[in-house]
Tab-separated table of C-alpha atoms in Angstrom:
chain	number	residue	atom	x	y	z
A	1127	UNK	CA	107.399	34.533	65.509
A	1128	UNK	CA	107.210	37.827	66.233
A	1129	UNK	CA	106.268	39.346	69.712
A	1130	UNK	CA	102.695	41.464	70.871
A	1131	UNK	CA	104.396	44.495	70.633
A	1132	UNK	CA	105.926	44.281	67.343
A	1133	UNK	CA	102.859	42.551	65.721
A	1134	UNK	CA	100.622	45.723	67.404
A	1135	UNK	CA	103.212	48.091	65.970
A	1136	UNK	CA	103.414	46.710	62.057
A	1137	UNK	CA	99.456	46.115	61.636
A	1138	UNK	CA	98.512	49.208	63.129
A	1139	UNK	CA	100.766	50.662	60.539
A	1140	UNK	CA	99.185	49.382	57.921
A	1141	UNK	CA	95.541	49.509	58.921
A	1142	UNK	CA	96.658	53.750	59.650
A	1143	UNK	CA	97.895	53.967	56.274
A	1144	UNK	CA	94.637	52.617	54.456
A	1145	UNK	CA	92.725	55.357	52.643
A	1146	UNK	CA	89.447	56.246	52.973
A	1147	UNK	CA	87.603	54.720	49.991
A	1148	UNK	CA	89.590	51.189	50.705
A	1149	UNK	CA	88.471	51.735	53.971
A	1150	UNK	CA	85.044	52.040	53.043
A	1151	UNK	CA	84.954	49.324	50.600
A	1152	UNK	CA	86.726	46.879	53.100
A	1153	UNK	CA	84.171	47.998	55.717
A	1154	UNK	CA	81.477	47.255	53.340
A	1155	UNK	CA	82.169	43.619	52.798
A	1156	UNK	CA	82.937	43.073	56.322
A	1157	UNK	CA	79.145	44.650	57.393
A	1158	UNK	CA	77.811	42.114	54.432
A	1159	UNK	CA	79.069	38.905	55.830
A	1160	UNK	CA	78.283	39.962	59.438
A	1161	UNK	CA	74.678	40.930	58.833
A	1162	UNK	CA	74.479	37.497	56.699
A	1163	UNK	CA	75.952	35.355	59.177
A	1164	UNK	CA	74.087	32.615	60.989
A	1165	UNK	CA	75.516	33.476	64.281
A	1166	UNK	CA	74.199	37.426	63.570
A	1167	UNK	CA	70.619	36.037	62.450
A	1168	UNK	CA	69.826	34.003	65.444
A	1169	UNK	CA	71.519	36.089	68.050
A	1170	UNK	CA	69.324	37.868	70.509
A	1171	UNK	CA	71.275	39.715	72.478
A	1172	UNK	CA	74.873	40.731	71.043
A	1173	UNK	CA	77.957	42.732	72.339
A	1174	UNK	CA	80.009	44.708	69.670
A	1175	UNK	CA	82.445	47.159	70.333
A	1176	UNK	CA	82.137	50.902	69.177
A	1177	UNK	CA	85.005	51.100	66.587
A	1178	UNK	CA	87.378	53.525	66.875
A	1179	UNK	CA	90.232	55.333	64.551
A	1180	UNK	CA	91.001	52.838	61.724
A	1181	UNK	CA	89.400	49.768	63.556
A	1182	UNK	CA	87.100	47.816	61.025
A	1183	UNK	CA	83.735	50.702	61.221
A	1184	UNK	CA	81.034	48.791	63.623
A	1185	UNK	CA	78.733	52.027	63.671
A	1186	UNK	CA	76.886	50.387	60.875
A	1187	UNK	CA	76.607	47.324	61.982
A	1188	UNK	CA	75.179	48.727	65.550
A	1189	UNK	CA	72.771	50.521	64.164
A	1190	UNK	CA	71.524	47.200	61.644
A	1191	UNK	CA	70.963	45.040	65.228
A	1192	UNK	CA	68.823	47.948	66.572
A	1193	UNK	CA	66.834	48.312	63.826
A	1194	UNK	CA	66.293	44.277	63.745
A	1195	UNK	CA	65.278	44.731	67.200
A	1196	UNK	CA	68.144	42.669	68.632
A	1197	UNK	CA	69.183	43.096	72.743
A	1198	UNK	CA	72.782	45.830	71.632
A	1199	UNK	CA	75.203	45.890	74.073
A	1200	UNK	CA	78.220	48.120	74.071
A	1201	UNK	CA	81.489	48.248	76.398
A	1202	UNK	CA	81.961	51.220	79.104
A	1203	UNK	CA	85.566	50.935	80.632
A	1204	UNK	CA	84.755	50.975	84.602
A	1205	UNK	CA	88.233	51.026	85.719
A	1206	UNK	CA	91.943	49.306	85.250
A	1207	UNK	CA	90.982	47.393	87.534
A	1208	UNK	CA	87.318	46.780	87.831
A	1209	UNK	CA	87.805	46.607	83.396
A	1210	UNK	CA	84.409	46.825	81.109
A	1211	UNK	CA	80.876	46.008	81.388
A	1212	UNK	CA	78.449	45.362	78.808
A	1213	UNK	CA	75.708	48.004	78.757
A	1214	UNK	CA	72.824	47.708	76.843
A	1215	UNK	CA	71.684	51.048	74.433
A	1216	UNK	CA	68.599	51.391	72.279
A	1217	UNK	CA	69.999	53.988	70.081
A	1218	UNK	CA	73.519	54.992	68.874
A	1219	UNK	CA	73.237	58.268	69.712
A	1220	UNK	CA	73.327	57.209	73.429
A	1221	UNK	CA	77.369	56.923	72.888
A	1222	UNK	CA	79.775	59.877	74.054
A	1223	UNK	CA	83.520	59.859	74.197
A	1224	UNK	CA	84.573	58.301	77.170
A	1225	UNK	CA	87.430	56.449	78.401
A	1226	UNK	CA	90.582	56.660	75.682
A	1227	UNK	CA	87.852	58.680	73.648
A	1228	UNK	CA	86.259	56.033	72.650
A	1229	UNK	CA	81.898	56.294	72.189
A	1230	UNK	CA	80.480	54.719	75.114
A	1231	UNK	CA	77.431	54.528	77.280
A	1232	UNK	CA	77.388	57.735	79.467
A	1233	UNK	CA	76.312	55.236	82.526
A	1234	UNK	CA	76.219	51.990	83.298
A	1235	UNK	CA	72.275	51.835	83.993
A	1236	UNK	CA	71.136	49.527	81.600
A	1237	UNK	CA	74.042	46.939	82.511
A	1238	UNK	CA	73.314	43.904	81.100
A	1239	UNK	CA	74.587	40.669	82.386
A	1240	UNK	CA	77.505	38.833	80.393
A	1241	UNK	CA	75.705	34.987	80.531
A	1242	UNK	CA	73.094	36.591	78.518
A	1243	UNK	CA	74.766	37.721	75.735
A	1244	UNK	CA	74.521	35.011	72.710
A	1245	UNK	CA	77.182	36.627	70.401
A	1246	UNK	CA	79.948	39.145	70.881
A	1247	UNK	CA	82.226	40.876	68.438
A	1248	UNK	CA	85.529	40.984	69.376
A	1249	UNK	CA	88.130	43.670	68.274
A	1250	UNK	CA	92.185	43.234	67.880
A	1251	UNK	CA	95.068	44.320	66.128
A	1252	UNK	CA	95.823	40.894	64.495
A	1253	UNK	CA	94.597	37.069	64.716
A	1254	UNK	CA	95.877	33.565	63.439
A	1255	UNK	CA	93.318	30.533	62.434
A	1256	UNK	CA	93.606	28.881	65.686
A	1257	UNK	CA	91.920	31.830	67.930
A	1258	UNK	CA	94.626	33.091	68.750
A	1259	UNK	CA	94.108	37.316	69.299
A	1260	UNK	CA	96.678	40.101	69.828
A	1261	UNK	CA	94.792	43.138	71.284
A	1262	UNK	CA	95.697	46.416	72.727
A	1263	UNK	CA	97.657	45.900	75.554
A	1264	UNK	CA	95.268	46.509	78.480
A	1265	UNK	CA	93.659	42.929	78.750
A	1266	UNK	CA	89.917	44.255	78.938
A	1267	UNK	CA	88.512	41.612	76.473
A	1268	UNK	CA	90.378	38.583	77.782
A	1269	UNK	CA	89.091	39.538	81.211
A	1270	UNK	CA	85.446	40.414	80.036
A	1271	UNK	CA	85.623	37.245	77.641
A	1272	UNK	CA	86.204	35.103	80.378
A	1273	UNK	CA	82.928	36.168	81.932
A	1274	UNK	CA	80.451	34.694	78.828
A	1275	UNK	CA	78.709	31.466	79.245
A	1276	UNK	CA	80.227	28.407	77.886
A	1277	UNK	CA	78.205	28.483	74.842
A	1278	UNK	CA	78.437	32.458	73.711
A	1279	UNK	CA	80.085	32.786	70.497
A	1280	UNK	CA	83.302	35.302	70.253
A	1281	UNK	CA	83.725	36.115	66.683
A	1282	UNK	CA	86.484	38.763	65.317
A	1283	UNK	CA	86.081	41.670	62.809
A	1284	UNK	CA	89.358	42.298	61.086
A	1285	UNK	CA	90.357	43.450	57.884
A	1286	UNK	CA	92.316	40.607	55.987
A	1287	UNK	CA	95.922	41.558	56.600
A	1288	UNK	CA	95.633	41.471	60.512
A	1289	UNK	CA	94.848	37.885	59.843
A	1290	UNK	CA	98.523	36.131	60.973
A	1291	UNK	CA	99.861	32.787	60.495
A	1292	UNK	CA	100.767	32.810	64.064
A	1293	UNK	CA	100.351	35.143	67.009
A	1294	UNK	CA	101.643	34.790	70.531
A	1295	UNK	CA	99.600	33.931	73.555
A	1296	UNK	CA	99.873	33.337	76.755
A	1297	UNK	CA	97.810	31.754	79.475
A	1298	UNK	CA	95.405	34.277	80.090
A	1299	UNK	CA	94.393	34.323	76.812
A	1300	UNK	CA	91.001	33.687	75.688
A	1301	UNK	CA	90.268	32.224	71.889
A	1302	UNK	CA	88.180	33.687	69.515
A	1303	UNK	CA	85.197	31.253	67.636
A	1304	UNK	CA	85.524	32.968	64.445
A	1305	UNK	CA	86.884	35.569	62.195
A	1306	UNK	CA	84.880	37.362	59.693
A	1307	UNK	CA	87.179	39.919	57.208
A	1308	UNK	CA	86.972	41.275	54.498
């Protein structure tokens, strides 16, 4: 099996080197099955992250929740230490670059607390069929992840190759629910 850093270094690779209309197209399926899910429909309050670079686009699917008139949260890294909070926004044009340039909440006003989020969507650079989830490196999710209730679904967006036979994990580690690709 290969290690985290390896894994991070191959898939990123490849998700760089897709174009922009097989982006698209992947992107498009992904938003389908996500806006058709069960867990999406009945959710009333959901966490997604902002994508970023070549991550699987979620700019669409924030704006679909806030026009259903679902409870959007977003992540604003606090600190290293003190990690990410979910902060609620009513429209996306509430996000500005913030920390690593990613769009974020300018504050963290409207923090919302994590037990009340029903469903969150859960970036990565690959996953296997067992939960298992390599991310970035800094160990914001696991940490946040750890904070949902017992009952809050944690369901991937990936595009098909970052889906592994096997990754790595380690203690900390927390599992994912589901994985919706392309």
């Amino acid at each position: 099996m290969m290690n985290k850093k390896d894994i991070r270094k191959d898939i990123l690779s490849i998700r760089d080197s897709l174009s922009d209309s097989q982006r698209e197209a992947l992107n498009n399926k992904i938003f389908d099955k996500v806006i058709n899910s069960s867990e999406y429909k009945r959710a009333k309050c959901i966490f997604v992250f902002v994508s970023y670079r070549s991550e699987v686009n979620t700019h669409g699917i924030i704006k679909h929740a806030l026009s259903s008139g679902k409870i959007v949260c977003v992540p604003k890294i606090i600190s290293k230490d003190e990690g990410m909070k979910a902060v609620r926004i009513e429209k996306f044009s509430e996000l500005v670059p913030g920390a690593f340039n990613i769009l974020e909440p300018i504050s963290t006003y409207k923090k919302i607390d994590e037990t009340f989020i029903d469903l969150t969507y859960v970036p990565g650079v690959a996953f296997d069929r067992h939960g298992g989830r390599v991310g970035y490196g800094g160990g914001y999710y696991d940490r946040f992840l750890k904070k949902l209730k017992k009952d809050s679904e944690k369901i991937a967006i990936c595009y098909n190759f970052q889906l592994l036979d096997e990754v790595p994990r380690e203690n900390h580690d927390v599992s994912i629910y589901k994985i919706i690709t392309d």
